[in-house]
């Protein structure tokens, strides 16, 4: 079935980025396979991360099918859009159906987008990764493609108002080399290697980020270990 809606949605998103005057710093998009299945794995710091993760696949002319919580598919506006773009609903109490759906898509040559932290990290640091992405890649015999986003939390994240003003916000995207998986390696080991790679990409994006907080009131988007006022990982878990 042809993707009749997905390309226009991407076009609308790109027009919106231009209207917001977002400044992109993107490296590594050549690592997204131009054909065949793959699991694209990113950190999760914003409600809009799926848009920017999908943007990383555009140079390869690929459309990413994201795994997202099923409540998004029940919404009267987002639900029809998500289904039309062939994204995959995940019932967190019964994940077998979503896993089977994603596995079938991978075997048919699709790219599946996964946020293995499952929820937004309020500390803007990496949380523990769930093993689903690694297990999917191993069973489908496709590569894992790690990536990291930075700056997206300044647009819209948990506990903060949306900022869709024309304020020249930079967004950094880093895509790493595909990781092949050994069928005999435990999924936990693959997951740990994957998390380490995403951490490296995240730190690279943070080092290169061209903006700094404008005083203490603006330091909420910086993690505590970098001098910001975001919750520490322990505080975020308590919240």
PDB file of N, CA, C and O in Angstrom, residues 30-102:
ATOM      1  N   UNK A  30      24.289   9.438   6.873  1.00  0.00           N
ATOM      2  CA  UNK A  30      24.694   8.421   5.895  1.00  0.00           C
ATOM      3  C   UNK A  30      24.696   7.017   6.492  1.00  0.00           C
ATOM      4  O   UNK A  30      24.759   6.014   5.759  1.00  0.00           O
ATOM      5  N   UNK A  31      24.584   6.924   7.816  1.00  0.00           N
ATOM      6  CA  UNK A  31      24.568   5.613   8.467  1.00  0.00           C
ATOM      7  C   UNK A  31      23.185   4.956   8.431  1.00  0.00           C
ATOM      8  O   UNK A  31      23.064   3.773   8.775  1.00  0.00           O
ATOM      9  N   UNK A  32      22.161   5.702   8.052  1.00  0.00           N
ATOM     10  CA  UNK A  32      20.836   5.103   7.937  1.00  0.00           C
ATOM     11  C   UNK A  32      20.788   4.297   6.643  1.00  0.00           C
ATOM     12  O   UNK A  32      21.033   4.839   5.563  1.00  0.00           O
ATOM     13  N   UNK A  33      20.514   3.004   6.706  1.00  0.00           N
ATOM     14  CA  UNK A  33      20.515   2.164   5.485  1.00  0.00           C
ATOM     15  C   UNK A  33      19.534   2.679   4.438  1.00  0.00           C
ATOM     16  O   UNK A  33      18.409   3.077   4.770  1.00  0.00           O
ATOM     17  N   UNK A  34      19.959   2.667   3.189  1.00  0.00           N
ATOM     18  CA  UNK A  34      19.086   3.126   2.112  1.00  0.00           C
ATOM     19  C   UNK A  34      18.074   2.063   1.701  1.00  0.00           C
ATOM     20  O   UNK A  34      17.110   2.356   0.989  1.00  0.00           O
ATOM     21  N   UNK A  35      18.274   0.844   2.167  1.00  0.00           N
ATOM     22  CA  UNK A  35      17.323  -0.229   1.891  1.00  0.00           C
ATOM     23  C   UNK A  35      17.429  -1.297   2.985  1.00  0.00           C
ATOM     24  O   UNK A  35      18.435  -1.393   3.682  1.00  0.00           O
ATOM     25  N   UNK A  36      16.395  -2.076   3.117  1.00  0.00           N
ATOM     26  CA  UNK A  36      16.397  -3.157   4.098  1.00  0.00           C
ATOM     27  C   UNK A  36      15.961  -2.707   5.474  1.00  0.00           C
ATOM     28  O   UNK A  36      15.899  -1.518   5.784  1.00  0.00           O
ATOM     29  N   UNK A  37      15.657  -3.686   6.303  1.00  0.00           N
ATOM     30  CA  UNK A  37      15.188  -3.406   7.649  1.00  0.00           C
ATOM     31  C   UNK A  37      16.283  -2.905   8.568  1.00  0.00           C
ATOM     32  O   UNK A  37      17.462  -3.207   8.385  1.00  0.00           O
ATOM     33  N   UNK A  38      15.897  -2.134   9.569  1.00  0.00           N
ATOM     34  CA  UNK A  38      16.812  -1.635  10.592  1.00  0.00           C
ATOM     35  C   UNK A  38      15.982  -1.119  11.756  1.00  0.00           C
ATOM     36  O   UNK A  38      14.810  -0.754  11.583  1.00  0.00           O
ATOM     37  N   UNK A  39      16.591  -1.110  12.945  1.00  0.00           N
ATOM     38  CA  UNK A  39      15.948  -0.550  14.130  1.00  0.00           C
ATOM     39  C   UNK A  39      16.684   0.736  14.482  1.00  0.00           C
ATOM     40  O   UNK A  39      17.864   0.710  14.827  1.00  0.00           O
ATOM     41  N   UNK A  40      16.002   1.859  14.349  1.00  0.00           N
ATOM     42  CA  UNK A  40      16.567   3.174  14.639  1.00  0.00           C
ATOM     43  C   UNK A  40      16.251   3.505  16.094  1.00  0.00           C
ATOM     44  O   UNK A  40      15.085   3.556  16.488  1.00  0.00           O
ATOM     45  N   UNK A  41      17.305   3.724  16.887  1.00  0.00           N
ATOM     46  CA  UNK A  41      17.154   3.840  18.343  1.00  0.00           C
ATOM     47  C   UNK A  41      17.651   5.195  18.816  1.00  0.00           C
ATOM     48  O   UNK A  41      18.783   5.595  18.518  1.00  0.00           O
ATOM     49  N   UNK A  42      16.825   5.912  19.568  1.00  0.00           N
ATOM     50  CA  UNK A  42      17.191   7.258  20.034  1.00  0.00           C
ATOM     51  C   UNK A  42      16.894   7.444  21.508  1.00  0.00           C
ATOM     52  O   UNK A  42      16.049   6.757  22.081  1.00  0.00           O
ATOM     53  N   UNK A  43      17.591   8.430  22.090  1.00  0.00           N
ATOM     54  CA  UNK A  43      17.206   8.888  23.427  1.00  0.00           C
ATOM     55  C   UNK A  43      15.874   9.627  23.332  1.00  0.00           C
ATOM     56  O   UNK A  43      15.379   9.920  22.243  1.00  0.00           O
ATOM     57  N   UNK A  44      15.289   9.949  24.498  1.00  0.00           N
ATOM     58  CA  UNK A  44      13.929  10.501  24.510  1.00  0.00           C
ATOM     59  C   UNK A  44      13.852  11.632  25.530  1.00  0.00           C
ATOM     60  O   UNK A  44      13.798  11.381  26.736  1.00  0.00           O
ATOM     61  N   UNK A  45      13.820  12.882  25.034  1.00  0.00           N
ATOM     62  CA  UNK A  45      13.806  14.045  25.930  1.00  0.00           C
ATOM     63  C   UNK A  45      12.682  15.027  25.620  1.00  0.00           C
ATOM     64  O   UNK A  45      12.549  16.043  26.314  1.00  0.00           O
ATOM     65  N   UNK A  46      11.876  14.731  24.604  1.00  0.00           N
ATOM     66  CA  UNK A  46      10.845  15.676  24.178  1.00  0.00           C
ATOM     67  C   UNK A  46       9.653  14.930  23.612  1.00  0.00           C
ATOM     68  O   UNK A  46       9.772  13.811  23.108  1.00  0.00           O
ATOM     69  N   UNK A  47       8.490  15.589  23.650  1.00  0.00           N
ATOM     70  CA  UNK A  47       7.307  15.026  23.023  1.00  0.00           C
ATOM     71  C   UNK A  47       7.435  14.987  21.500  1.00  0.00           C
ATOM     72  O   UNK A  47       6.674  14.283  20.833  1.00  0.00           O
ATOM     73  N   UNK A  48       8.369  15.725  20.943  1.00  0.00           N
ATOM     74  CA  UNK A  48       8.509  15.841  19.492  1.00  0.00           C
ATOM     75  C   UNK A  48       9.644  14.995  18.937  1.00  0.00           C
ATOM     76  O   UNK A  48       9.969  15.102  17.749  1.00  0.00           O
ATOM     77  N   UNK A  49      10.227  14.146  19.746  1.00  0.00           N
ATOM     78  CA  UNK A  49      11.428  13.414  19.304  1.00  0.00           C
ATOM     79  C   UNK A  49      11.182  12.526  18.100  1.00  0.00           C
ATOM     80  O   UNK A  49      12.083  12.318  17.279  1.00  0.00           O
ATOM     81  N   UNK A  50       9.973  11.996  17.960  1.00  0.00           N
ATOM     82  CA  UNK A  50       9.718  11.125  16.813  1.00  0.00           C
ATOM     83  C   UNK A  50       9.850  11.908  15.506  1.00  0.00           C
ATOM     84  O   UNK A  50      10.294  11.357  14.484  1.00  0.00           O
ATOM     85  N   UNK A  51       9.509  13.189  15.523  1.00  0.00           N
ATOM     86  CA  UNK A  51       9.628  14.000  14.306  1.00  0.00           C
ATOM     87  C   UNK A  51      11.089  14.140  13.910  1.00  0.00           C
ATOM     88  O   UNK A  51      11.465  13.966  12.740  1.00  0.00           O
ATOM     89  N   UNK A  52      11.939  14.429  14.893  1.00  0.00           N
ATOM     90  CA  UNK A  52      13.349  14.677  14.596  1.00  0.00           C
ATOM     91  C   UNK A  52      14.108  13.376  14.324  1.00  0.00           C
ATOM     92  O   UNK A  52      15.052  13.354  13.524  1.00  0.00           O
ATOM     93  N   UNK A  53      13.681  12.297  14.962  1.00  0.00           N
ATOM     94  CA  UNK A  53      14.281  10.995  14.652  1.00  0.00           C
ATOM     95  C   UNK A  53      13.967  10.610  13.214  1.00  0.00           C
ATOM     96  O   UNK A  53      14.837  10.148  12.469  1.00  0.00           O
ATOM     97  N   UNK A  54      12.734  10.825  12.804  1.00  0.00           N
ATOM     98  CA  UNK A  54      12.360  10.543  11.431  1.00  0.00           C
ATOM     99  C   UNK A  54      13.099  11.425  10.440  1.00  0.00           C
ATOM    100  O   UNK A  54      13.422  10.986   9.321  1.00  0.00           O
ATOM    101  N   UNK A  55      13.402  12.658  10.838  1.00  0.00           N
ATOM    102  CA  UNK A  55      14.132  13.576   9.965  1.00  0.00           C
ATOM    103  C   UNK A  55      15.504  13.019   9.608  1.00  0.00           C
ATOM    104  O   UNK A  55      15.996  13.225   8.489  1.00  0.00           O
ATOM    105  N   UNK A  56      16.112  12.295  10.517  1.00  0.00           N
ATOM    106  CA  UNK A  56      17.444  11.742  10.271  1.00  0.00           C
ATOM    107  C   UNK A  56      17.438  10.713   9.152  1.00  0.00           C
ATOM    108  O   UNK A  56      18.477  10.438   8.544  1.00  0.00           O
ATOM    109  N   UNK A  57      16.275  10.134   8.869  1.00  0.00           N
ATOM    110  CA  UNK A  57      16.186   9.113   7.823  1.00  0.00           C
ATOM    111  C   UNK A  57      15.840   9.688   6.456  1.00  0.00           C
ATOM    112  O   UNK A  57      15.856   8.964   5.458  1.00  0.00           O
ATOM    113  N   UNK A  58      15.552  10.969   6.370  1.00  0.00           N
ATOM    114  CA  UNK A  58      15.131  11.550   5.109  1.00  0.00           C
ATOM    115  C   UNK A  58      16.220  11.550   4.041  1.00  0.00           C
ATOM    116  O   UNK A  58      15.921  11.305   2.866  1.00  0.00           O
ATOM    117  N   UNK A  59      17.502  11.834   4.376  1.00  0.00           N
ATOM    118  CA  UNK A  59      18.514  11.772   3.316  1.00  0.00           C
ATOM    119  C   UNK A  59      18.594  10.398   2.644  1.00  0.00           C
ATOM    120  O   UNK A  59      18.947  10.308   1.464  1.00  0.00           O
ATOM    121  N   UNK A  60      18.278   9.342   3.393  1.00  0.00           N
ATOM    122  CA  UNK A  60      18.264   7.997   2.823  1.00  0.00           C
ATOM    123  C   UNK A  60      16.937   7.686   2.140  1.00  0.00           C
ATOM    124  O   UNK A  60      16.746   6.568   1.642  1.00  0.00           O
ATOM    125  N   UNK A  61      16.023   8.656   2.139  1.00  0.00           N
ATOM    126  CA  UNK A  61      14.702   8.508   1.534  1.00  0.00           C
ATOM    127  C   UNK A  61      13.925   7.353   2.166  1.00  0.00           C
ATOM    128  O   UNK A  61      13.249   6.583   1.483  1.00  0.00           O
ATOM    129  N   UNK A  62      14.050   7.276   3.491  1.00  0.00           N
ATOM    130  CA  UNK A  62      13.345   6.226   4.230  1.00  0.00           C
ATOM    131  C   UNK A  62      12.260   6.837   5.110  1.00  0.00           C
ATOM    132  O   UNK A  62      12.397   7.956   5.617  1.00  0.00           O
ATOM    133  N   UNK A  63      11.197   6.071   5.311  1.00  0.00           N
ATOM    134  CA  UNK A  63      10.126   6.436   6.229  1.00  0.00           C
ATOM    135  C   UNK A  63      10.228   5.519   7.442  1.00  0.00           C
ATOM    136  O   UNK A  63      10.347   4.308   7.295  1.00  0.00           O
ATOM    137  N   UNK A  64      10.194   6.100   8.618  1.00  0.00           N
ATOM    138  CA  UNK A  64      10.365   5.338   9.853  1.00  0.00           C
ATOM    139  C   UNK A  64       8.999   5.029  10.461  1.00  0.00           C
ATOM    140  O   UNK A  64       8.148   5.916  10.584  1.00  0.00           O
ATOM    141  N   UNK A  65       8.799   3.766  10.831  1.00  0.00           N
ATOM    142  CA  UNK A  65       7.567   3.350  11.511  1.00  0.00           C
ATOM    143  C   UNK A  65       7.867   3.295  13.007  1.00  0.00           C
ATOM    144  O   UNK A  65       8.650   2.458  13.462  1.00  0.00           O
ATOM    145  N   UNK A  66       7.269   4.185  13.759  1.00  0.00           N
ATOM    146  CA  UNK A  66       7.581   4.286  15.184  1.00  0.00           C
ATOM    147  C   UNK A  66       6.665   3.413  16.032  1.00  0.00           C
ATOM    148  O   UNK A  66       5.467   3.289  15.760  1.00  0.00           O
ATOM    149  N   UNK A  67       7.250   2.858  17.078  1.00  0.00           N
ATOM    150  CA  UNK A  67       6.487   2.179  18.101  1.00  0.00           C
ATOM    151  C   UNK A  67       6.121   3.226  19.163  1.00  0.00           C
ATOM    152  O   UNK A  67       6.994   3.897  19.712  1.00  0.00           O
ATOM    153  N   UNK A  68       4.817   3.383  19.426  1.00  0.00           N
ATOM    154  CA  UNK A  68       4.349   4.422  20.346  1.00  0.00           C
ATOM    155  C   UNK A  68       3.219   3.875  21.203  1.00  0.00           C
ATOM    156  O   UNK A  68       2.507   2.938  20.800  1.00  0.00           O
ATOM    157  N   UNK A  69       3.037   4.456  22.370  1.00  0.00           N
ATOM    158  CA  UNK A  69       2.014   3.974  23.292  1.00  0.00           C
ATOM    159  C   UNK A  69       0.634   4.071  22.643  1.00  0.00           C
ATOM    160  O   UNK A  69       0.336   5.000  21.882  1.00  0.00           O
ATOM    161  N   UNK A  70      -0.191   3.090  22.937  1.00  0.00           N
ATOM    162  CA  UNK A  70      -1.458   2.967  22.232  1.00  0.00           C
ATOM    163  C   UNK A  70      -2.419   4.117  22.476  1.00  0.00           C
ATOM    164  O   UNK A  70      -3.313   4.370  21.668  1.00  0.00           O
ATOM    165  N   UNK A  71      -2.234   4.883  23.572  1.00  0.00           N
ATOM    166  CA  UNK A  71      -3.124   6.015  23.841  1.00  0.00           C
ATOM    167  C   UNK A  71      -3.032   7.072  22.746  1.00  0.00           C
ATOM    168  O   UNK A  71      -4.007   7.777  22.464  1.00  0.00           O
ATOM    169  N   UNK A  72      -1.857   7.178  22.116  1.00  0.00           N
ATOM    170  CA  UNK A  72      -1.694   8.131  21.014  1.00  0.00           C
ATOM    171  C   UNK A  72      -2.588   7.741  19.846  1.00  0.00           C
ATOM    172  O   UNK A  72      -3.123   8.595  19.132  1.00  0.00           O
ATOM    173  N   UNK A  73      -2.782   6.443  19.652  1.00  0.00           N
ATOM    174  CA  UNK A  73      -3.606   5.957  18.551  1.00  0.00           C
ATOM    175  C   UNK A  73      -5.100   6.083  18.857  1.00  0.00           C
ATOM    176  O   UNK A  73      -5.918   5.987  17.947  1.00  0.00           O
ATOM    177  N   UNK A  74      -5.440   6.278  20.125  1.00  0.00           N
ATOM    178  CA  UNK A  74      -6.847   6.451  20.487  1.00  0.00           C
ATOM    179  C   UNK A  74      -7.293   7.907  20.427  1.00  0.00           C
ATOM    180  O   UNK A  74      -8.487   8.189  20.508  1.00  0.00           O
ATOM    181  N   UNK A  75      -6.341   8.829  20.304  1.00  0.00           N
ATOM    182  CA  UNK A  75      -6.675  10.251  20.252  1.00  0.00           C
ATOM    183  C   UNK A  75      -7.401  10.560  18.942  1.00  0.00           C
ATOM    184  O   UNK A  75      -7.046  10.028  17.880  1.00  0.00           O
ATOM    185  N   UNK A  76      -8.385  11.429  19.004  1.00  0.00           N
ATOM    186  CA  UNK A  76      -9.218  11.682  17.821  1.00  0.00           C
ATOM    187  C   UNK A  76      -8.461  12.378  16.691  1.00  0.00           C
ATOM    188  O   UNK A  76      -8.859  12.269  15.525  1.00  0.00           O
ATOM    189  N   UNK A  77      -7.382  13.080  17.010  1.00  0.00           N
ATOM    190  CA  UNK A  77      -6.602  13.752  15.969  1.00  0.00           C
ATOM    191  C   UNK A  77      -5.380  12.918  15.584  1.00  0.00           C
ATOM    192  O   UNK A  77      -5.166  12.588  14.409  1.00  0.00           O
ATOM    193  N   UNK A  78      -4.558  12.570  16.586  1.00  0.00           N
ATOM    194  CA  UNK A  78      -3.317  11.854  16.282  1.00  0.00           C
ATOM    195  C   UNK A  78      -3.561  10.411  15.855  1.00  0.00           C
ATOM    196  O   UNK A  78      -2.794   9.854  15.067  1.00  0.00           O
ATOM    197  N   UNK A  79      -4.634   9.795  16.354  1.00  0.00           N
ATOM    198  CA  UNK A  79      -4.889   8.390  16.053  1.00  0.00           C
ATOM    199  C   UNK A  79      -4.980   8.086  14.566  1.00  0.00           C
ATOM    200  O   UNK A  79      -4.246   7.227  14.057  1.00  0.00           O
ATOM    201  N   UNK A  80      -5.866   8.760  13.831  1.00  0.00           N
ATOM    202  CA  UNK A  80      -5.953   8.488  12.384  1.00  0.00           C
ATOM    203  C   UNK A  80      -4.641   8.766  11.655  1.00  0.00           C
ATOM    204  O   UNK A  80      -4.284   8.038  10.712  1.00  0.00           O
ATOM    205  N   UNK A  81      -3.913   9.796  12.079  1.00  0.00           N
ATOM    206  CA  UNK A  81      -2.626  10.104  11.446  1.00  0.00           C
ATOM    207  C   UNK A  81      -1.618   8.992  11.685  1.00  0.00           C
ATOM    208  O   UNK A  81      -0.921   8.550  10.760  1.00  0.00           O
ATOM    209  N   UNK A  82      -1.527   8.540  12.927  1.00  0.00           N
ATOM    210  CA  UNK A  82      -0.560   7.493  13.266  1.00  0.00           C
ATOM    211  C   UNK A  82      -0.856   6.208  12.510  1.00  0.00           C
ATOM    212  O   UNK A  82       0.052   5.543  12.007  1.00  0.00           O
ATOM    213  N   UNK A  83      -2.119   5.854  12.421  1.00  0.00           N
ATOM    214  CA  UNK A  83      -2.484   4.627  11.710  1.00  0.00           C
ATOM    215  C   UNK A  83      -2.217   4.757  10.210  1.00  0.00           C
ATOM    216  O   UNK A  83      -1.721   3.821   9.575  1.00  0.00           O
ATOM    217  N   UNK A  84      -2.512   5.924   9.650  1.00  0.00           N
ATOM    218  CA  UNK A  84      -2.295   6.122   8.212  1.00  0.00           C
ATOM    219  C   UNK A  84      -0.814   6.075   7.855  1.00  0.00           C
ATOM    220  O   UNK A  84      -0.453   5.684   6.742  1.00  0.00           O
ATOM    221  N   UNK A  85       0.042   6.472   8.802  1.00  0.00           N
ATOM    222  CA  UNK A  85       1.486   6.449   8.550  1.00  0.00           C
ATOM    223  C   UNK A  85       2.116   5.126   8.967  1.00  0.00           C
ATOM    224  O   UNK A  85       3.329   4.985   8.953  1.00  0.00           O
ATOM    225  N   UNK A  86       1.257   4.166   9.339  1.00  0.00           N
ATOM    226  CA  UNK A  86       1.678   2.791   9.634  1.00  0.00           C
ATOM    227  C   UNK A  86       2.622   2.685  10.828  1.00  0.00           C
ATOM    228  O   UNK A  86       3.508   1.828  10.861  1.00  0.00           O
ATOM    229  N   UNK A  87       2.430   3.571  11.802  1.00  0.00           N
ATOM    230  CA  UNK A  87       3.170   3.429  13.050  1.00  0.00           C
ATOM    231  C   UNK A  87       2.553   2.286  13.859  1.00  0.00           C
ATOM    232  O   UNK A  87       1.469   1.777  13.518  1.00  0.00           O
ATOM    233  N   UNK A  88       3.223   1.889  14.910  1.00  0.00           N
ATOM    234  CA  UNK A  88       2.859   0.650  15.607  1.00  0.00           C
ATOM    235  C   UNK A  88       2.426   0.950  17.048  1.00  0.00           C
ATOM    236  O   UNK A  88       3.235   1.423  17.854  1.00  0.00           O
ATOM    237  N   UNK A  89       1.171   0.678  17.400  1.00  0.00           N
ATOM    238  CA  UNK A  89       0.713   0.929  18.772  1.00  0.00           C
ATOM    239  C   UNK A  89       1.254  -0.111  19.746  1.00  0.00           C
ATOM    240  O   UNK A  89       1.347  -1.299  19.420  1.00  0.00           O
ATOM    241  N   UNK A  90       1.607   0.348  20.927  1.00  0.00           N
ATOM    242  CA  UNK A  90       2.169  -0.527  21.958  1.00  0.00           C
ATOM    243  C   UNK A  90       1.306  -0.464  23.207  1.00  0.00           C
ATOM    244  O   UNK A  90       1.162   0.595  23.823  1.00  0.00           O
ATOM    245  N   UNK A  91       0.719  -1.586  23.558  1.00  0.00           N
ATOM    246  CA  UNK A  91       0.016  -1.724  24.831  1.00  0.00           C
ATOM    247  C   UNK A  91       1.047  -2.226  25.832  1.00  0.00           C
ATOM    248  O   UNK A  91       1.496  -3.371  25.753  1.00  0.00           O
ATOM    249  N   UNK A  92       1.442  -1.369  26.767  1.00  0.00           N
ATOM    250  CA  UNK A  92       2.550  -1.710  27.657  1.00  0.00           C
ATOM    251  C   UNK A  92       2.221  -2.871  28.589  1.00  0.00           C
ATOM    252  O   UNK A  92       3.120  -3.480  29.148  1.00  0.00           O
ATOM    253  N   UNK A  93       0.947  -3.182  28.766  1.00  0.00           N
ATOM    254  CA  UNK A  93       0.600  -4.331  29.606  1.00  0.00           C
ATOM    255  C   UNK A  93       0.608  -5.632  28.812  1.00  0.00           C
ATOM    256  O   UNK A  93       0.683  -6.712  29.377  1.00  0.00           O
ATOM    257  N   UNK A  94       0.546  -5.505  27.460  1.00  0.00           N
ATOM    258  CA  UNK A  94       0.557  -6.684  26.584  1.00  0.00           C
ATOM    259  C   UNK A  94       1.326  -6.321  25.319  1.00  0.00           C
ATOM    260  O   UNK A  94       0.726  -5.946  24.305  1.00  0.00           O
ATOM    261  N   UNK A  95       2.635  -6.454  25.386  1.00  0.00           N
ATOM    262  CA  UNK A  95       3.463  -5.988  24.287  1.00  0.00           C
ATOM    263  C   UNK A  95       3.697  -6.984  23.180  1.00  0.00           C
ATOM    264  O   UNK A  95       4.354  -6.655  22.183  1.00  0.00           O
ATOM    265  N   UNK A  96       3.151  -8.214  23.318  1.00  0.00           N
ATOM    266  CA  UNK A  96       3.450  -9.251  22.329  1.00  0.00           C
ATOM    267  C   UNK A  96       2.962  -8.884  20.927  1.00  0.00           C
ATOM    268  O   UNK A  96       3.640  -9.140  19.931  1.00  0.00           O
ATOM    269  N   UNK A  97       1.785  -8.282  20.848  1.00  0.00           N
ATOM    270  CA  UNK A  97       1.233  -7.933  19.556  1.00  0.00           C
ATOM    271  C   UNK A  97       2.069  -6.886  18.837  1.00  0.00           C
ATOM    272  O   UNK A  97       2.322  -6.994  17.630  1.00  0.00           O
ATOM    273  N   UNK A  98       2.511  -5.869  19.579  1.00  0.00           N
ATOM    274  CA  UNK A  98       3.341  -4.815  18.987  1.00  0.00           C
ATOM    275  C   UNK A  98       4.680  -5.384  18.543  1.00  0.00           C
ATOM    276  O   UNK A  98       5.207  -5.009  17.484  1.00  0.00           O
ATOM    277  N   UNK A  99       5.240  -6.298  19.347  1.00  0.00           N
ATOM    278  CA  UNK A  99       6.519  -6.909  19.000  1.00  0.00           C
ATOM    279  C   UNK A  99       6.384  -7.697  17.686  1.00  0.00           C
ATOM    280  O   UNK A  99       7.218  -7.576  16.783  1.00  0.00           O
ATOM    281  N   UNK A 100       5.323  -8.473  17.570  1.00  0.00           N
ATOM    282  CA  UNK A 100       5.104  -9.266  16.359  1.00  0.00           C
ATOM    283  C   UNK A 100       4.888  -8.365  15.144  1.00  0.00           C
ATOM    284  O   UNK A 100       5.383  -8.654  14.041  1.00  0.00           O
ATOM    285  N   UNK A 101       4.159  -7.282  15.349  1.00  0.00           N
ATOM    286  CA  UNK A 101       3.915  -6.317  14.276  1.00  0.00           C
ATOM    287  C   UNK A 101       5.239  -5.711  13.796  1.00  0.00           C
ATOM    288  O   UNK A 101       5.505  -5.633  12.590  1.00  0.00           O
ATOM    289  N   UNK A 102       6.078  -5.283  14.755  1.00  0.00           N
ATOM    290  CA  UNK A 102       7.359  -4.674  14.414  1.00  0.00           C
ATOM    291  C   UNK A 102       8.289  -5.672  13.731  1.00  0.00           C
ATOM    292  O   UNK A 102       8.993  -5.343  12.772  1.00  0.00           O
TER     293      UNK A 102
END
